[in-house]
Amino acid sequence: MGLGEMEVLEYDVAIIGGGPAGCTCALYTSRADLKTIILDKNPATGALAITSHIANYPGVDRTMSGGELLDQMRVQAIQYGTRYEKAQVFMIDVKEEETGDSTYTKCVYTPDFTIKARSLVLATGAMGRVGKPFPGEKELLGSGVSYCATCDGAFYRDSEVAVYGASTEAIEEAMFLTKFASTVHWVVPTDIEKELQGGMDVEKNKIMDHDEAMQLMSCPNVKLWTKTKLVEVIGDFNGVTGVRVNHRGSDDDEVIPVEGAFIYGNGGGSKPITDFCQSKVELDEAGGVIVDESMMTSVSGVYAVGDIRNTDYKQVVVAASDGCIAAMAVEKFLNNRKMVKVDWIHR
């Protein structure tokens, strides 16, 4: 099915990201009677979702896990009318001249449907690339190195690719690539087979979905490289030609010939996830989305909240505050108000 044939849904507010910032924003916009949708790549892989205990969020018992708190936030938003969809966003349009629509000036594209919205909130967090880049990673970024299989997977039809990482994100991205690549080399630094056989307590590895890992390993075009570390991404002027890896206990490295290298970490990094929108809104030097005091970006009607702003204050309560501010600003923007309407009435 072509992009033009996909289902098109219309909303007042589209929120990309279902963490505390996105859910808080949705709660407020839904209570303001704005038709709202959250598009969440995976509810189990965000910074809050993988936090074992929450001790510094006001009013929350310190024994509560981050996942439990996030579940409550999501349910609360849904109860007030928010639609929640698990979906990977690979592209956005943010201006009328791009969408061709004077009312729904924003478009959000996923593999399954397209969202047309009057306003857009970016809340994808900062669990992107991990730590220091591998040799060759930065140089070949965009020429075979990618962090988004949904964005770039179709470029590798009938080609061999490598996916590095054991997080749920890495597993889902690798699964998506099996639709296109002739072989997906899944490179994992841990003894994942032992983990899946029960050698590791599931509670200690919440960032990996065991069922999805088993499903990935059962795919005929997936080759698992367990207990193997990525050493270097190799390439030339044409792009990536392979990845150099080292198997635990081996003195010698081995080169896997591939045309694409999709690199993910075992728990995410600290850089904002902006791959789907880099050319659409202004970013600072560190990759954070630039916003004003109302959380509006450089584009009218587009807001950014939470860790995607790349502030030093990466806390749940701050993310929730961002979501509240953006929601009130969105309501003011869509209704052409001169003043912010405060949500004090409890219904």
Tab-separated table of N, CA and C in Angstrom, residues 50 130 164-167 170 188-190 205 207 264-268:
chain	number	residue	atom	x	y	z
A	50	ILE	N	12.130	2.416	32.120
A	50	ILE	CA	13.144	1.460	32.556
A	50	ILE	C	13.733	1.815	33.921
A	130	VAL	N	24.126	6.083	21.959
A	130	VAL	CA	24.754	5.824	23.245
A	130	VAL	C	26.216	6.255	23.263
A	164	TYR	N	23.240	-3.506	15.997
A	164	TYR	CA	24.015	-3.689	17.225
A	164	TYR	C	23.204	-3.232	18.430
A	165	GLY	N	23.041	-4.113	19.417
A	165	GLY	CA	22.340	-3.764	20.643
A	165	GLY	C	21.355	-4.830	21.053
A	166	ALA	N	21.030	-4.864	22.353
A	166	ALA	CA	20.113	-5.876	22.884
A	166	ALA	C	18.897	-5.265	23.556
A	167	SER	N	18.653	-3.968	23.338
A	167	SER	CA	17.477	-3.339	23.917
A	167	SER	C	16.245	-3.708	23.114
A	170	ALA	N	16.373	-2.045	19.775
A	170	ALA	CA	17.213	-2.721	18.791
A	170	ALA	C	16.501	-3.931	18.203
A	188	VAL	N	25.242	-8.773	19.389
A	188	VAL	CA	24.859	-8.541	20.784
A	188	VAL	C	26.072	-8.755	21.690
A	189	PRO	N	26.410	-7.781	22.527
A	189	PRO	CA	27.598	-7.927	23.384
A	189	PRO	C	27.423	-8.911	24.537
A	190	THR	N	26.176	-9.216	24.907
A	190	THR	CA	25.920	-10.104	26.041
A	190	THR	C	25.670	-11.540	25.577
A	205	ASN	N	16.638	-7.253	33.492
A	205	ASN	CA	16.837	-6.806	32.118
A	205	ASN	C	15.530	-6.312	31.527
A	207	ILE	N	14.970	-3.733	29.922
A	207	ILE	CA	15.083	-3.011	28.666
A	207	ILE	C	14.986	-3.937	27.470
A	264	TYR	N	22.352	0.687	18.150
A	264	TYR	CA	21.530	0.989	19.328
A	264	TYR	C	22.286	0.515	20.555
A	265	GLY	N	21.963	1.098	21.715
A	265	GLY	CA	22.648	0.709	22.933
A	265	GLY	C	21.769	-0.111	23.841
A	266	ASN	N	22.383	-0.686	24.863
A	266	ASN	CA	21.650	-1.495	25.819
A	266	ASN	C	20.965	-0.650	26.870
A	267	GLY	N	20.144	0.292	26.456
A	267	GLY	CA	19.455	1.104	27.434
A	267	GLY	C	19.379	2.553	27.040
A	268	GLY	N	19.824	2.833	25.827
A	268	GLY	CA	19.660	4.181	25.333
A	268	GLY	C	20.785	5.107	25.722
